[in-house]
Tab-separated table of C-alpha atoms in Angstrom:
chain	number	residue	atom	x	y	z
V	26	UNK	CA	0.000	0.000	0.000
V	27	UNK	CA	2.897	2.359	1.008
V	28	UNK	CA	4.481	1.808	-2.665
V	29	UNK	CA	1.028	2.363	-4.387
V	30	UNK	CA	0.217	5.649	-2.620
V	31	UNK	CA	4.261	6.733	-3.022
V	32	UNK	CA	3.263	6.034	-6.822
V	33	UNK	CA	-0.251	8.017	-6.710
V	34	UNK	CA	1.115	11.054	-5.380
V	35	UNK	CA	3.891	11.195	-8.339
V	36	UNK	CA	0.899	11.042	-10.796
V	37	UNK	CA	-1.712	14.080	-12.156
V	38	UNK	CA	-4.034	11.536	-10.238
V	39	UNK	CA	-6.544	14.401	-10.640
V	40	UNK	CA	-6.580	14.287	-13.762
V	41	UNK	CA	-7.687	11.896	-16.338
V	42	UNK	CA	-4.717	10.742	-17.679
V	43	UNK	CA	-3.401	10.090	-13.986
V	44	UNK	CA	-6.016	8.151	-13.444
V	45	UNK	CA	-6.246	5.827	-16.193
V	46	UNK	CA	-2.420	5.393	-15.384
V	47	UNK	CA	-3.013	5.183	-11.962
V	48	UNK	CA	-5.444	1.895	-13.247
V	49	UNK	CA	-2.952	0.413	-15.436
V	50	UNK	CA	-0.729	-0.100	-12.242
V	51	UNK	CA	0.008	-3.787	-10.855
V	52	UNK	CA	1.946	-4.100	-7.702
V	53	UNK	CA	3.297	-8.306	-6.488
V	54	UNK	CA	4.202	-8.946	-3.571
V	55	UNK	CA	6.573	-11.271	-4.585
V	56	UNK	CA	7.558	-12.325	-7.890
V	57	UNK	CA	4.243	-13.076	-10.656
V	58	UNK	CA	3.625	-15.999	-11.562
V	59	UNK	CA	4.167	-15.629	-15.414
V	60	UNK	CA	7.488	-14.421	-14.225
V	61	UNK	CA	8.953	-16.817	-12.070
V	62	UNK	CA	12.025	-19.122	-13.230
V	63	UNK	CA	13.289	-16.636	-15.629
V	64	UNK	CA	16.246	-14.583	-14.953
V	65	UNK	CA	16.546	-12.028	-13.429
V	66	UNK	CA	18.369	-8.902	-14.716
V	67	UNK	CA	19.539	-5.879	-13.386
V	68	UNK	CA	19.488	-2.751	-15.383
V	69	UNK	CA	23.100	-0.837	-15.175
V	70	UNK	CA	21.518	2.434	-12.819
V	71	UNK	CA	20.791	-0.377	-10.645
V	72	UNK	CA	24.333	-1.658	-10.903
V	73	UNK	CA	25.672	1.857	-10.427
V	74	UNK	CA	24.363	2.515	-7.062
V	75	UNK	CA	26.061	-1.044	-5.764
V	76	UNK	CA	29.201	0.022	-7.012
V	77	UNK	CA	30.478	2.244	-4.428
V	78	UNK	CA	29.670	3.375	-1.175
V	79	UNK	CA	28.573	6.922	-2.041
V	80	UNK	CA	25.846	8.426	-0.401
V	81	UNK	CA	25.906	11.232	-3.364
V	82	UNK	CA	26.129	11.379	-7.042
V	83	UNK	CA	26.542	14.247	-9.373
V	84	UNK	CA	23.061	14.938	-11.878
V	85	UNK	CA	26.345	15.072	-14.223
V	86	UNK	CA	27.316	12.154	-13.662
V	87	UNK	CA	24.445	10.528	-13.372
V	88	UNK	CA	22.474	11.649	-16.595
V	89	UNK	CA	25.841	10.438	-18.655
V	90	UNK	CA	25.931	6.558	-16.891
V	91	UNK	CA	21.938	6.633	-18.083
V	92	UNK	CA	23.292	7.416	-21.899
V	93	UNK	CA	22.907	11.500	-21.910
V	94	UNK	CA	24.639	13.391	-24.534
V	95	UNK	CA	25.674	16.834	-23.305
């Protein structure tokens, strides 16, 4: 429930298009069934934050490990 509201507040929930993907959202506890025995994988921003210790990172930095061209 805490996840689902967390998500609701991030949305225009207010409006329409909030709403309908507000309706669209599916939240396990656990992994789904059509899911389970595959592999898992772990995107590389996921990666990145187990890679050091850093309580910090630059938007910078950041925005170029997710592919940004600046």
């Amino acid at each position: 429930m805490i996840l689902k509201r967390t998500v609701r507040g991030m949305l225009p929930y207010k409006m329409r298009r909030g709403r309908d993907a507000f309706s669209r959202l599916r939240i396990y506890v656990g992994v789904p069934r059509e899911l389970k025995g595959m592999p898992l994988e772990q995107p590389d921003a996921a990666k990145m934050r187990t890679e050091s210790n850093n309580r910090y990172i630059e938007l910078g930095a950041l925005s170029r490990r997710l592919g940004a061209n600046f």
